Each structure stands twice: as structure tokens, then as C-alpha cells.
CSV table of C-alpha atoms in Angstrom, one decimal:
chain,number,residue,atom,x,y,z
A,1,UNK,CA,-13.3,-20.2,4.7
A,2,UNK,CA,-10.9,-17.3,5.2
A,3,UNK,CA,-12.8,-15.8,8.7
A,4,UNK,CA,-11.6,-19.5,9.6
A,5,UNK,CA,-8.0,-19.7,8.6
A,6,UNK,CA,-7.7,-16.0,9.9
A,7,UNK,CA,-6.7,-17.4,13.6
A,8,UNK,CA,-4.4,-20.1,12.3
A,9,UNK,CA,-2.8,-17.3,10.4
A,10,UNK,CA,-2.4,-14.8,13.3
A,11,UNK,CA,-1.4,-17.5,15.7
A,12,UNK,CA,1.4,-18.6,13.1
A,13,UNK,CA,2.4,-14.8,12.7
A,14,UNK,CA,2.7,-14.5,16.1
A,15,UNK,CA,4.7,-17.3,16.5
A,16,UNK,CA,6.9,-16.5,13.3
A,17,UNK,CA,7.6,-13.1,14.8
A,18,UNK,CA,8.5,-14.5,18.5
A,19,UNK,CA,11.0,-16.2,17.2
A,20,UNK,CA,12.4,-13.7,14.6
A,21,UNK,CA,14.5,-11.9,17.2
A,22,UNK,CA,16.2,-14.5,18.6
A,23,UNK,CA,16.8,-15.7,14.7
A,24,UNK,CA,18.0,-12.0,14.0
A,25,UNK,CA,20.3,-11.7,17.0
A,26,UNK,CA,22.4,-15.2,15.8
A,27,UNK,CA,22.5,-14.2,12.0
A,28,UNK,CA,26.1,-13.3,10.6
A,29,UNK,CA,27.0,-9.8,10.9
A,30,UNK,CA,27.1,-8.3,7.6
A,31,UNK,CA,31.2,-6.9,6.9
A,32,UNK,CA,30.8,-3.6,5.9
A,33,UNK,CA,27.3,-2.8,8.2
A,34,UNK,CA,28.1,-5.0,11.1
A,35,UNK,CA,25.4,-5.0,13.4
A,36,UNK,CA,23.3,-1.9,11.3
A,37,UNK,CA,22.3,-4.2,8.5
A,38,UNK,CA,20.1,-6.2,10.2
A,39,UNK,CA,16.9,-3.7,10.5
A,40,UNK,CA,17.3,-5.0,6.9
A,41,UNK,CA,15.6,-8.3,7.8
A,42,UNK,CA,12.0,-6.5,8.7
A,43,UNK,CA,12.7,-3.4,5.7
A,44,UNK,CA,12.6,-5.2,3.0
A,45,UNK,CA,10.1,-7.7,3.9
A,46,UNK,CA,8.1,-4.8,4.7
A,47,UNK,CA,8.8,-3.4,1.7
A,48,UNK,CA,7.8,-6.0,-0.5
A,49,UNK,CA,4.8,-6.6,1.2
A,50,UNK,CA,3.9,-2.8,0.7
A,51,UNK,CA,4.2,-3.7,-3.2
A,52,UNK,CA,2.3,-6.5,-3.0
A,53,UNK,CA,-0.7,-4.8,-1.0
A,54,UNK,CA,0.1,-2.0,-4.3
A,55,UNK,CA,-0.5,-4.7,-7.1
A,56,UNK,CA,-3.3,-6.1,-5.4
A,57,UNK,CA,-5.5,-2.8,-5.0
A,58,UNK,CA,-4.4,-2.1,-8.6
A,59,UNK,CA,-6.1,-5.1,-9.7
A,60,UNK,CA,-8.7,-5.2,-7.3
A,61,UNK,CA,-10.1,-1.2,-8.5
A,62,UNK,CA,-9.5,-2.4,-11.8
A,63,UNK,CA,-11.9,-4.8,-11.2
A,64,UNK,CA,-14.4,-3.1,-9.6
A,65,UNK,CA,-14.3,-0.6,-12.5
A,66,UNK,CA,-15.0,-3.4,-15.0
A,67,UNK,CA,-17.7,-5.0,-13.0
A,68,UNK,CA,-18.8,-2.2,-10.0
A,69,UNK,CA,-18.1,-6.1,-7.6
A,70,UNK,CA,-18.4,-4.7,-4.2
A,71,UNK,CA,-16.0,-7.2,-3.6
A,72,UNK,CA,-13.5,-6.2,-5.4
A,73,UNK,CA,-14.0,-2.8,-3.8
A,74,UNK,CA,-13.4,-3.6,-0.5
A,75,UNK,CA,-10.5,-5.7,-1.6
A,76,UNK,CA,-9.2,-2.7,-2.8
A,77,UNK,CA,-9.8,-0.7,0.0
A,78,UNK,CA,-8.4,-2.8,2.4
A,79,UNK,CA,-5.4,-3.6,-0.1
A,80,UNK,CA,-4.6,0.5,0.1
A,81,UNK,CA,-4.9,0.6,3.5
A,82,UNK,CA,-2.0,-2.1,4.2
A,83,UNK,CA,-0.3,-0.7,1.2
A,84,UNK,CA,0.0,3.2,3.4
A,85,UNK,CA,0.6,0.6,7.0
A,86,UNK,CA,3.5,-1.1,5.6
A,87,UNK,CA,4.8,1.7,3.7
A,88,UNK,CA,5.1,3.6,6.9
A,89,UNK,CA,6.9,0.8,8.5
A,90,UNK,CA,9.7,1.3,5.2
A,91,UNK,CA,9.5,4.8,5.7
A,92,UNK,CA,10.5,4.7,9.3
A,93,UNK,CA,12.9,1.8,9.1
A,94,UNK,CA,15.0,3.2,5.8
A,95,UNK,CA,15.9,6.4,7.3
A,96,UNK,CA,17.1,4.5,10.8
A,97,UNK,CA,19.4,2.5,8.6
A,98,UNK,CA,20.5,4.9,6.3
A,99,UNK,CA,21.3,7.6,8.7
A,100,UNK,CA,24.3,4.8,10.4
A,101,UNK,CA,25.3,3.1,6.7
A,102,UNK,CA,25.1,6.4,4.6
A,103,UNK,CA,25.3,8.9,7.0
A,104,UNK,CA,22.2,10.8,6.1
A,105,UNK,CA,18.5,10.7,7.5
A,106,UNK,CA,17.0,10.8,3.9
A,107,UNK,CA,18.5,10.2,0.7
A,108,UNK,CA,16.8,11.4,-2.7
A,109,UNK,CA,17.8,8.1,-4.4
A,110,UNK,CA,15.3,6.0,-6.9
A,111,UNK,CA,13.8,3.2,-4.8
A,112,UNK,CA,13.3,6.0,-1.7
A,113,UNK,CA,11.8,8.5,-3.4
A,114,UNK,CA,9.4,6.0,-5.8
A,115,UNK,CA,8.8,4.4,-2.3
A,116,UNK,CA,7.6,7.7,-1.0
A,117,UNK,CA,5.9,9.1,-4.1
A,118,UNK,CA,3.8,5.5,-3.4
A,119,UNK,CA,2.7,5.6,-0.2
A,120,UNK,CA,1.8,9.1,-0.9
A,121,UNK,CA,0.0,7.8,-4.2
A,122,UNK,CA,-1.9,5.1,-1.7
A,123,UNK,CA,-2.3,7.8,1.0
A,124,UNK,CA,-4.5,10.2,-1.3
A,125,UNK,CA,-6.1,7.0,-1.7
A,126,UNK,CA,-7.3,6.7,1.7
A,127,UNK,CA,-8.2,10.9,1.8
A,128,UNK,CA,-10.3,10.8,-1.6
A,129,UNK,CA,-12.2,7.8,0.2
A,130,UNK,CA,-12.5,9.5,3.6
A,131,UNK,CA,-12.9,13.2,2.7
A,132,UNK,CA,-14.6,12.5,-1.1
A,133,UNK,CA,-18.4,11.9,0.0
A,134,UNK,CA,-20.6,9.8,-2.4
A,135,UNK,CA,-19.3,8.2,-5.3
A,136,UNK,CA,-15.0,8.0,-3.1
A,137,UNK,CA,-15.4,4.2,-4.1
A,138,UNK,CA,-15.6,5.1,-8.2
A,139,UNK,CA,-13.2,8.0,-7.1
A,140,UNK,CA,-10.8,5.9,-5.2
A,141,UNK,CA,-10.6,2.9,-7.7
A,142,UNK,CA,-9.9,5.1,-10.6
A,143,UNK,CA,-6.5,6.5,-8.3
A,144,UNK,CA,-6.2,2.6,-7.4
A,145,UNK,CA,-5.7,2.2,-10.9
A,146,UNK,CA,-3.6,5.1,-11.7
A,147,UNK,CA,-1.2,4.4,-9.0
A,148,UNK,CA,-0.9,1.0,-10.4
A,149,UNK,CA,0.2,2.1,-13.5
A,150,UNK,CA,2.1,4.8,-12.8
A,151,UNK,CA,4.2,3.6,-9.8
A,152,UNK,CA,6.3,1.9,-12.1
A,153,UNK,CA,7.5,4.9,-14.2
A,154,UNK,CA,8.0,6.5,-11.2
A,155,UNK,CA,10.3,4.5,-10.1
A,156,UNK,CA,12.1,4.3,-14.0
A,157,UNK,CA,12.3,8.2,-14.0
A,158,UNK,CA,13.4,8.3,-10.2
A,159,UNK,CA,15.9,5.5,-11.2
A,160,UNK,CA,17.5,7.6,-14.3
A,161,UNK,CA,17.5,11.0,-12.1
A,162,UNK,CA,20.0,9.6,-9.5
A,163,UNK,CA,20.6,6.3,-7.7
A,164,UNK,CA,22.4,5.2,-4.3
A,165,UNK,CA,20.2,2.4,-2.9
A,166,UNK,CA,21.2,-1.4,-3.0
A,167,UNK,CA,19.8,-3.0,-5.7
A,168,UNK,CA,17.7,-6.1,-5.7
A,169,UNK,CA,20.5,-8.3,-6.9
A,170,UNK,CA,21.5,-8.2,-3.3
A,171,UNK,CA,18.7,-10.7,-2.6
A,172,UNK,CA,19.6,-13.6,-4.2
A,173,UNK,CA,23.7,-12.8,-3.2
A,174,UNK,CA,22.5,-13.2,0.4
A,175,UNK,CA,25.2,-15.8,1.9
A,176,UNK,CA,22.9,-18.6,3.7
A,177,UNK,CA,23.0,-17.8,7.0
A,178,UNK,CA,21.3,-14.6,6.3
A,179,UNK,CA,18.3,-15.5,3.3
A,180,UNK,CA,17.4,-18.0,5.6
A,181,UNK,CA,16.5,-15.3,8.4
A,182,UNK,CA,14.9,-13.1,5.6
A,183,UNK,CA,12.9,-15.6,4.4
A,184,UNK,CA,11.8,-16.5,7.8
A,185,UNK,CA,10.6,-12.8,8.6
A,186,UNK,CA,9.2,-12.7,4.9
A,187,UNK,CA,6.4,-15.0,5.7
A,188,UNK,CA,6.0,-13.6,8.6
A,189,UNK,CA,5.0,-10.4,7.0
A,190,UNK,CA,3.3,-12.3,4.3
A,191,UNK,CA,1.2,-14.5,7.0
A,192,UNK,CA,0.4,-11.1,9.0
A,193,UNK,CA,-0.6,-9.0,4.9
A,194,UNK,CA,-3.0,-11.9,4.7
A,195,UNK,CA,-4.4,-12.2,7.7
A,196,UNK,CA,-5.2,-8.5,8.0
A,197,UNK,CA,-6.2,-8.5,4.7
A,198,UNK,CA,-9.1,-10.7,5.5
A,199,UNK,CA,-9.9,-8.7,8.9
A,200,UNK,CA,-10.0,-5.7,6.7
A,201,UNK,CA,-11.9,-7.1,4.1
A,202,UNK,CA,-14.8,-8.5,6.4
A,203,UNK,CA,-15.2,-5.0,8.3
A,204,UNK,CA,-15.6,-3.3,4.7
A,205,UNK,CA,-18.5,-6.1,3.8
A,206,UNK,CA,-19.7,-5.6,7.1
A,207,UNK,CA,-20.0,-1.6,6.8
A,208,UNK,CA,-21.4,-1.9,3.6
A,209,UNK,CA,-23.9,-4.1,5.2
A,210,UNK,CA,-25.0,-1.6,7.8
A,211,UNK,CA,-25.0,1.1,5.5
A,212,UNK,CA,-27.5,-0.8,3.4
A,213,UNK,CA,-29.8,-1.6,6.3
A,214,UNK,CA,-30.1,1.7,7.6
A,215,UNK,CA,-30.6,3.4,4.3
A,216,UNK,CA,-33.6,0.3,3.6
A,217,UNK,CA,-34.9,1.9,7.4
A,218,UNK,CA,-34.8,5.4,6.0
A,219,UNK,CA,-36.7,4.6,2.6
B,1,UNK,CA,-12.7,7.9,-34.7
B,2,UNK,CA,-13.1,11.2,-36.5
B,3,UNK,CA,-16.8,12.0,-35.2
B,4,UNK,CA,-14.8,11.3,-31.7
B,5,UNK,CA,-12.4,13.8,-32.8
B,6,UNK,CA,-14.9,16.5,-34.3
B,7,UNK,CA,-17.1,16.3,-31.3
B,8,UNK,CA,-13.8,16.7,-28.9
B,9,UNK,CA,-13.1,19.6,-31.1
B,10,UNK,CA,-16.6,20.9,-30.6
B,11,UNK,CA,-16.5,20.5,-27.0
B,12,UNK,CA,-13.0,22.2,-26.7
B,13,UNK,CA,-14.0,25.2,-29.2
B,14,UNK,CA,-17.4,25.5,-26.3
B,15,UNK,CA,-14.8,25.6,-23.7
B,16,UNK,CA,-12.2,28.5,-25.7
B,17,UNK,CA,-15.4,30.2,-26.8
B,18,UNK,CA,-16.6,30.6,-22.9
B,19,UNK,CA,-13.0,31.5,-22.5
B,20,UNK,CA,-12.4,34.2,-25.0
B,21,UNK,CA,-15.6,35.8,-23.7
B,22,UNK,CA,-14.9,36.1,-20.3
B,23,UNK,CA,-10.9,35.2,-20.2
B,24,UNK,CA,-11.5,34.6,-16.6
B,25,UNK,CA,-9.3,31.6,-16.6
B,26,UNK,CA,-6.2,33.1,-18.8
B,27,UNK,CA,-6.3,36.0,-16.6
B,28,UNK,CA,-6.4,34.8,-13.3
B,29,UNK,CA,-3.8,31.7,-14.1
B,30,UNK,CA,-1.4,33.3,-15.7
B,31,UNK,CA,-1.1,36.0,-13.0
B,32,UNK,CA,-0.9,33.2,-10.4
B,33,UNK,CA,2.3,31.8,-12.2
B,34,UNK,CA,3.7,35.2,-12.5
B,35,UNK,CA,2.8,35.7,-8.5
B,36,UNK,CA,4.6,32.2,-8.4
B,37,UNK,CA,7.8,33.6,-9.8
B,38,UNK,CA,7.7,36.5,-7.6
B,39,UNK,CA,8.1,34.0,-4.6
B,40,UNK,CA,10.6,31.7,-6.1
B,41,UNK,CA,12.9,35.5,-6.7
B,42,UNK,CA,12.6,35.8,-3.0
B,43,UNK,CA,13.1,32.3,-2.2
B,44,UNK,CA,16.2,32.0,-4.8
B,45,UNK,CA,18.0,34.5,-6.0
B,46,UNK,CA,21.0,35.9,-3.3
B,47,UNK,CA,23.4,38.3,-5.0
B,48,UNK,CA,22.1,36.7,-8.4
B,49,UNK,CA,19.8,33.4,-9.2
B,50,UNK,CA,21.0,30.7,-7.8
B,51,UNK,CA,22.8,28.5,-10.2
B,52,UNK,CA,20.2,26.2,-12.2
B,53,UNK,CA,17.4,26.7,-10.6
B,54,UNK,CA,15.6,27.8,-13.4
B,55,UNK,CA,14.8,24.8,-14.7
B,56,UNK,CA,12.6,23.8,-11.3
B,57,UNK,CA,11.2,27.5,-10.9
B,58,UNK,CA,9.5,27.0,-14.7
B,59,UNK,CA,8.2,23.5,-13.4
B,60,UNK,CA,6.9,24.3,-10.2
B,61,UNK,CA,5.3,27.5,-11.9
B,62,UNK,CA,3.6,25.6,-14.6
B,63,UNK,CA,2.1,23.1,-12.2
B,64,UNK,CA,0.9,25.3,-9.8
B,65,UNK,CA,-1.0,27.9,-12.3
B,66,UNK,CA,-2.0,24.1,-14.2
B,67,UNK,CA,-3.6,22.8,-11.5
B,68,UNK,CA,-5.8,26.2,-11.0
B,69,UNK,CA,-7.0,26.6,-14.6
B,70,UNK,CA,-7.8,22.4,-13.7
B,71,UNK,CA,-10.0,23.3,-11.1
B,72,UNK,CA,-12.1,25.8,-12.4
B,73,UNK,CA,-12.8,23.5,-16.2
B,74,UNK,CA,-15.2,21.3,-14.3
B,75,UNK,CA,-16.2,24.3,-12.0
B,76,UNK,CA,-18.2,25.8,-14.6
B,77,UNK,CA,-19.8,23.1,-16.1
B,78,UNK,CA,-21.1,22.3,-12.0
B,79,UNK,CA,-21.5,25.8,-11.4
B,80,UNK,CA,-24.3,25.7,-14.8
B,81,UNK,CA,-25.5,22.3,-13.7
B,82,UNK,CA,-24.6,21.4,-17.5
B,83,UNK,CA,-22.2,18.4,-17.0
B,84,UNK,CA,-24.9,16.1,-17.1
B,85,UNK,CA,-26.2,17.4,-20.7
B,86,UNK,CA,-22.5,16.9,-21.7
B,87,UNK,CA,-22.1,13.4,-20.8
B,88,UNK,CA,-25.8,12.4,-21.9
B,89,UNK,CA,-24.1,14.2,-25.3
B,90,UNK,CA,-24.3,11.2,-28.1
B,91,UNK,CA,-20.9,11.0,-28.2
B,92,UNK,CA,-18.5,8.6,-26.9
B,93,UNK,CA,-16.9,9.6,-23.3
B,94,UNK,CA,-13.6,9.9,-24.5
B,95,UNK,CA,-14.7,12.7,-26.8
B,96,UNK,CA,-16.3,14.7,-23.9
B,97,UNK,CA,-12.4,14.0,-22.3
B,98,UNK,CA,-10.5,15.1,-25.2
B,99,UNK,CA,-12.2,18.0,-25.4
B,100,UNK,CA,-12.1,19.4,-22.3
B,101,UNK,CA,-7.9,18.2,-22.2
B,102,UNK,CA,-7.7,20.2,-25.7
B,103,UNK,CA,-9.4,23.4,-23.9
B,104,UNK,CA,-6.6,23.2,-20.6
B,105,UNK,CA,-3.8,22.7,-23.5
B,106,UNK,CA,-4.4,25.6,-25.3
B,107,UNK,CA,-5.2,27.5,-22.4
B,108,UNK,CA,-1.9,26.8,-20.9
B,109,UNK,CA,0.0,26.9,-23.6
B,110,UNK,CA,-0.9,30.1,-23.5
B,111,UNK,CA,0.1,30.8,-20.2
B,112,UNK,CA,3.4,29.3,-20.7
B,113,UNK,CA,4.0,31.9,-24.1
B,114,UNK,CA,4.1,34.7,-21.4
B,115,UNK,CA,5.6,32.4,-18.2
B,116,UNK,CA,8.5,30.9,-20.2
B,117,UNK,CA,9.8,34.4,-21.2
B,118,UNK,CA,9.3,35.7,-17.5
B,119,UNK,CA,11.5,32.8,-16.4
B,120,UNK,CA,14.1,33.4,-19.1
B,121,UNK,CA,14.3,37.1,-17.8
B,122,UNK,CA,14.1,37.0,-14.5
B,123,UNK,CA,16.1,33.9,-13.5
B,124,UNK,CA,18.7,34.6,-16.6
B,125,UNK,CA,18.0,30.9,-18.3
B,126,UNK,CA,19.2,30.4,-22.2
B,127,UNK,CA,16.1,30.2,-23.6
B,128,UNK,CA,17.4,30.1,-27.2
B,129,UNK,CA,20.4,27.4,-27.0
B,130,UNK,CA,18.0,24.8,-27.2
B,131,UNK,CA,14.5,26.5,-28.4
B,132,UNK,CA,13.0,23.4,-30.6
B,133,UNK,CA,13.7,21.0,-27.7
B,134,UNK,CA,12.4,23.1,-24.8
B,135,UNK,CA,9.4,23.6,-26.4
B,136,UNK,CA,8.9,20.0,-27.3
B,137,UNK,CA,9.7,19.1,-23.2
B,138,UNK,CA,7.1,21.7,-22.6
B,139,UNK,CA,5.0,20.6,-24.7
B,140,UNK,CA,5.0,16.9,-23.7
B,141,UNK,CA,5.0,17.8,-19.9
B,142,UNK,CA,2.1,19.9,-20.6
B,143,UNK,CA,0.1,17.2,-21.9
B,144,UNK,CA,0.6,14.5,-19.6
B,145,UNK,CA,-0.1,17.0,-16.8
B,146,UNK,CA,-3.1,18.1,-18.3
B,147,UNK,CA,-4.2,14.4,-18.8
B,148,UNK,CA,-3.9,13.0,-15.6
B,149,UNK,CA,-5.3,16.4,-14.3
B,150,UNK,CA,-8.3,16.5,-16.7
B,151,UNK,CA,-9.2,12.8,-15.7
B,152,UNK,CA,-8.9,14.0,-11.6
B,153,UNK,CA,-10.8,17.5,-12.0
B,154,UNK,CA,-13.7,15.8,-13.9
B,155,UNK,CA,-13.7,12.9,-11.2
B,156,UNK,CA,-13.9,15.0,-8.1
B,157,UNK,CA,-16.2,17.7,-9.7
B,158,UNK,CA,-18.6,16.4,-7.8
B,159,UNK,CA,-17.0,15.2,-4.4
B,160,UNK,CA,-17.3,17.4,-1.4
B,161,UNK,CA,-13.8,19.5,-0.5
B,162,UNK,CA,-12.6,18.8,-4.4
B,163,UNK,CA,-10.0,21.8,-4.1
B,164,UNK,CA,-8.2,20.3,-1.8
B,165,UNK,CA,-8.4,17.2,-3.0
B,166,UNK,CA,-7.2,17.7,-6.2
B,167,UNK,CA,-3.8,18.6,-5.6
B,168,UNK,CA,-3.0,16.1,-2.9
B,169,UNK,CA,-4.0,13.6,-6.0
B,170,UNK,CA,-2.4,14.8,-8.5
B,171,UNK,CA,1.3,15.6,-7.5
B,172,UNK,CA,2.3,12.2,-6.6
B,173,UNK,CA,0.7,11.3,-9.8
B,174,UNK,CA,2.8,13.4,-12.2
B,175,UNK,CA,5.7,13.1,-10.4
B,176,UNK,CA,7.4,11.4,-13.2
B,177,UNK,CA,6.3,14.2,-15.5
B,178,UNK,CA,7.8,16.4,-13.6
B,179,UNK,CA,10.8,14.6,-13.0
B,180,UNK,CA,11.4,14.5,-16.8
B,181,UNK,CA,10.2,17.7,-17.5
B,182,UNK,CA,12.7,19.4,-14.8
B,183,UNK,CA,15.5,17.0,-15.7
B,184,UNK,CA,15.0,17.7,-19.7
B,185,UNK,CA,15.1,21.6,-19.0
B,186,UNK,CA,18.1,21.5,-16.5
B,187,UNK,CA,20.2,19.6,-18.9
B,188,UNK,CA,19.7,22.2,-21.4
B,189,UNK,CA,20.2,25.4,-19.1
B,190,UNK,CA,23.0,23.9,-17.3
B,191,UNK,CA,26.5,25.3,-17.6
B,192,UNK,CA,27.6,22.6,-20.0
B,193,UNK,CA,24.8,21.7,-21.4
B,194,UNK,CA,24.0,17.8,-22.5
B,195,UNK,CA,21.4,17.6,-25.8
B,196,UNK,CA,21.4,13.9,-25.8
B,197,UNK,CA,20.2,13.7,-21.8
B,198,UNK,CA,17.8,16.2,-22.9
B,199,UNK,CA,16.5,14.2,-25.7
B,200,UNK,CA,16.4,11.2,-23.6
B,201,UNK,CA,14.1,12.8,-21.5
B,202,UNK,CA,12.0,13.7,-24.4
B,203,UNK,CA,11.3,10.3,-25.2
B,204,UNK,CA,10.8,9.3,-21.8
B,205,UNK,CA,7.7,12.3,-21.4
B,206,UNK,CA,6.4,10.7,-25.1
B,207,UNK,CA,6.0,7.2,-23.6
B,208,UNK,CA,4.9,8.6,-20.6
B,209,UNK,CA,1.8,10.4,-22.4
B,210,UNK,CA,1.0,7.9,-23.9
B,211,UNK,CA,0.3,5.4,-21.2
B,212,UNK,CA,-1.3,8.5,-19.2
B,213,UNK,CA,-3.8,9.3,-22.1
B,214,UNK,CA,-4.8,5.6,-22.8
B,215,UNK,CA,-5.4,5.1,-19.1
B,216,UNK,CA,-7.0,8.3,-18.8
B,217,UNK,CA,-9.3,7.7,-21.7
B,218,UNK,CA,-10.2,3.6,-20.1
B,219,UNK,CA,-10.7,5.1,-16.7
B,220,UNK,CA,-12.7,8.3,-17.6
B,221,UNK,CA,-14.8,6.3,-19.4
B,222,UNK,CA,-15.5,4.3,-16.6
B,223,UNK,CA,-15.5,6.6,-13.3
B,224,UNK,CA,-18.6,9.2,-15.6
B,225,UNK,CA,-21.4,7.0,-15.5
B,226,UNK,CA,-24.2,9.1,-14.8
């Protein structure tokens, strides 16, 4: 059913994203940021795409674990991968902003650096199941699971230690002209996460496939 | 829940006994952290050590000559092909864990008897304003360091390029350890010096061992099937 709503999905990405310029280019200019702040429309959809694509490989190598479903493995796998692809698009497009609102490149502040500490969390992910041999997916779903669990104390301890960034109570104070752009680049994230999701997710079954047929030659 | 215990103790007293015999691991650690210091001197100190930089240069010691002695606590269970004969032990998997985190604790505990002085020396931190909270910030760091890292070395002991792969794992992963662990320290050694903030971060590394051991435990369980 998904390989089938895959296309609609892409198709409606593509369209969401076409038109997301144009949609950015009219929004209000922010008062303090002017026309800085509106890099803010694809970072923090990005972002919270990235910590969706977290929770679900999380749950997904929790799963597998529990019940060694190759499913939930691939899931996983996939989830990670997204999880380091949108992180990077955070990573590039947080500095960009703060270097014109703050004045610095990189700031050691709680959500950067817990952003950071993740995707380097989800990154090891990635090596462990590249560089690992047999046995990364055990391996890799154990660190799945760790990074669940511990991205959110990172981001508690990072949070006490010092704090600059906006915090989320900006979302909901959004004035209308602007949530209604967010949330219009929000889905289209959310469309394109699930989309590639199910991309990734069939060439992981598919591998696994091929690996099983040509060990079944070898024997 | 006590046979757990005794047989973790049994497995741990295995591990010191090897230890004592040979004291590769003592050795070779602790002169790693001291080699670590040497570097941070030339790194950090101008006319005099810079000002509170103590509190990282103890950290970033302890977690260097940690993840060392980490590396080589699986390495000789491989390296006598005698991992398997542990976990087909009839006892539950957690013991066989416990055990081996008991070993690392003591063995860097001691390390840290001999690091933790060095530091105070060389780097001119107050040691002694303090002493009962530093040690129990240690102490806490020590053990979720050594739980996440027990849980990683036994993991990869098998996987092909496991020494590099075990660092590149576990920093990100005890970040928050050493977060509180640097923060804790620094508020104490700091000019004016804040208790409470200290204590704070006490409590913070308590709840953060706690959720690292019961994941640990779940997880080792889990990952050591064979």
C-alpha cells in the first residue's frame, strides 16, 4: 500500500515545496530579524522532522530488540538515516541564521548543542552499522535505543549549563500570517520524511533479500 | 537478586584477580591520564593555569584513561576465547554486566586516587574546600561512564575495527555525564564557589545513573545472545 502512496506523496512534496518560496517571499517580516528570520520557516520544520525520524528509530530498535522483526530493523535503519539527513539540514541552516541575528557562527546554547550531540548520537549510528561487520543490526539497535533515551537528558543538562536559543513558546505566538507559512513547509517536510521513509525502508527489505539469496547460493 | 549479586561479585573478583596479577590495565591507564595532563599543561597553563580549567582537564583525563581500561575488559575475555563460557555461565546476563561494570569501577577508582591529586597539584584546584562532594561527583560520573561504556565495549567486542568504534559511540552518549560532572567540579573550584549548583548537579548524575544502568541492564541483556 505504501510503494503506492509513495508517488502521490513525492508529487505532493514537490508541489508543497514549489510553492513554499513564493509563500515565504509574501510572509510578514519579522520586527526585530527582518528579512533573516525567515530561514526559520525550513529550520525548524527540519528540525522537528529530525526528532521525529529520532523517536521513530528509538522505537523501532526497541522493537527489534524485543522481537529481532526485520522490519522493525530496517525501519530503524532508515529512521537513523533521515534522522543524520535532516539534522544536517538544522546544522547548516542554524549557523546561517545565527551568524546575522546573534552575531556568531556557532553558539554553545542547549537546543544547539543537544541538536549536535544528536545527530552525532544518530551518526555513530550509521558508522557502527557500516564499519561494525556481523551482528551492526543488534549493535546498531542497542545505540538506537540509547540515543532514544538519552537525548532527552542531554538536552536537560545542556539546558541547565547555559541557554540563548528561542524557545518553543515562540511557535504557538507566531502572528497568523507567519504559522500559516510554517505549517505549510511543515507538511512539506513531513510528506517528503514519509515518503523517503518508505523508499528507504523498501531498499533495506530489498538488500536483506539479496543478501539472503546469495548466502542460500553459497550453502 | 542476591545470587545476581554474588555471581556479579564473583565475576568482578575474576576480573581484579587477573588484574592484581598482571596490573596491566592499572598501569598502563593510569599512565595514560597522567600523559593526558602532561598535554592539557602545555595546552593551558601560560604564566600560570588558566583560570578554571581544572575542572575540564580532570574530566577530559578521566574519560580518556576510562575509555582505555574499557577497551581492553572485553579484550581479554576475546583474546582467551572465554566470553562465551561467561555468558553460557547459569547466571542471569545482568550479573555477567555487573560484574564486569564493578571490575572498571574499582579499577578506576583507583586511577582517579592518583589522577585527582595530580590535578590538584599541577593545575592548583582546591581539592579540600569541598572533599565529600567532589568525591561523590566523581563517584557518580564514574559510574554512569562506566555503565554506558561497559554496555558498548561488551557490544562491539566482537565487531571488526571496535577501537575506533568505541569512542565515536560513547562520547556523544555520556555527554550529559560529563556535562554534570564538569559543571559540578567547576562550581566547586571556582573563585566563588556555589555548593548548592554543585549539589544540583549531584542529583542530576544520580538520576542520570539510574536511567543509564536500568537501560544498560534491558539492553545488555538483549544485544548478548549467543
Amino acid at each position: 500500500m505504501m510503494n503506492r502512496l509513495v508517488p502521490i506523496l513525492l508529487i505532493a512534496a514537490a508541489v508543497i515545496f514549489g510553492y513554499a518560496p513564493f509563500l515565504i517571499r509574501d510572509s510578514p517580516a519579522e520586527d526585530t530579524m527582518g528579512v533573516v528570520f525567515k530561514i526559520f520557516y525550513f529550520h525548524v520544520s527540519s528540525a522537528l522532522t529530525m526528532m521525529l525520524s529520532a523517536i521513530v528509530c528509538a522505537i523501532a530498535s526497541a522493537a527489534y530488540l524485543r522481537r529481532r522483526s526485520r522490519t522493525a530493523d530496517h525501519i530503524a535503519l532508515a529512521a537513523a538515516e533521515l534522522a543524520v539527513v535532516f539534522g544536517a539540514i538544522v546544522l547548516i541552516t542554524g549557523p546561517l541564521w545565527a551568524r546575522k541575528s546573534w552575531g556568531f557562527w556557532w553558539v554553545w546554547d542547549a537546543r544547539v548543542t543537544s541538536t549536535l550531540v544528536m545527530w552525532m548520537m544518530f551518526s555513530s549510528y550509521l558508522l557502527l552499522r557500516k564499519y561494525a561487520g556481523v551482528g551492526s543490526e543488534t549493535l546498531s539497535a542497542a545505540v538506537g535505543v540509547f540515543a532514544g533515551v538519552m537525548s532527552p537528558l542531554v538536552y536537560k543538562s545542556v539546558d541547565i549549563w547555559r541557554t540563548q536559543h528561542p524557545t518553543t513558546n515562540v511557535l504557538p505566538s507566531l502572528p497568523p500570517g507567519m504559522r500559516g507559512v510554517w505549517l505549510w513547509c511543515l507538511v512539506g517536510f513531513l510528506l517528503l520524511y514519509v515518503a523517503l521513509m518508505a523508499l528507504r525502508t523498501r531498499l533495506a527489505a530489498s538488500q536483506a533479500a539479496l543478501d539472503d539469496l546469495h548466502l542460500a547460493l553459497e550453502d | 537478586m542476591t545470587r545476581t549479586l554474588q555471581a556479579a561479585w564473583t565475576i568482578a573478583r575474576k576480573d581484579l584477580r587477573i588484574e592484581a596479577r598482571s596490573r596491566e590495565l592499572v598501569y598502563t591507564t593510569l599512565f595514560f591520564a597522567v600523559a593526558c595532563l602532561l598535554v592539557f599543561a602545555f595546552a593551558f597553563v601560560r604564566e600560570r593555569p588558566i583560570d578554571n580549567a581544572a575542572a575540564g582537564i580532570l574530566w577530559v583525563a578521566l574519560a580518556f584513561s576510562g575509555t582505555l581500561a574499557l577497551g581492553r575488559t572485553f579484550e581479554r575475555e576475546r583474546q582467551g576465547e572465554t566470553l562465551r563460557a561467561l555468558l553460557l555461565a547459569p547466571v542471569e546476563r545482568g550479573a555477567v554486566y555487573l560484574g564486569k561494570l564493578i571490575a572498571l569501577l574499582l579499577l578506576m577508582a583507583a586511577v582517579e586516587m592518583v589522577v585527582v591529586p595530580i590535578v590538584g597539584l599541577l593545575f592548583s584546584a582546591p581539592l579540600l574546600r569541598a572533599p565529600a562532594l567532589l568525591a561523590g561527583l566523581l563517584a557518580l560520573g564514574t559510574v554512569g561512564f562506566a555503565a554506558i561504556g561497559t554496555l558498548f565495549a561488551a557490544m562491539l567486542v566482537r565487531a571488526s575495527s571496535r577501537d575506533v568504534l568505541l569512542p565515536i559511540l560513547l562520547y556523544p552518549m555520556t555527554a550529559p555525564l560529563l556535562i554534570a560532572g564538569v559543571q559540578g567540579t567547576a562550581a566547586i573550584f571556582a573563585d566563588e564557589p556555589n555548593l548548592v549548583l554543585a549539589q544540583n548537579w549531584l542529583a542530576m548524575l544520580l538520576f542520570f545513573d539510574a536511567v543509564v544502568v536500568t537501560v544498560a541492564l534491558w539492553v545488555f541483556g538483549a544485544v548478548m545472545t549467543e
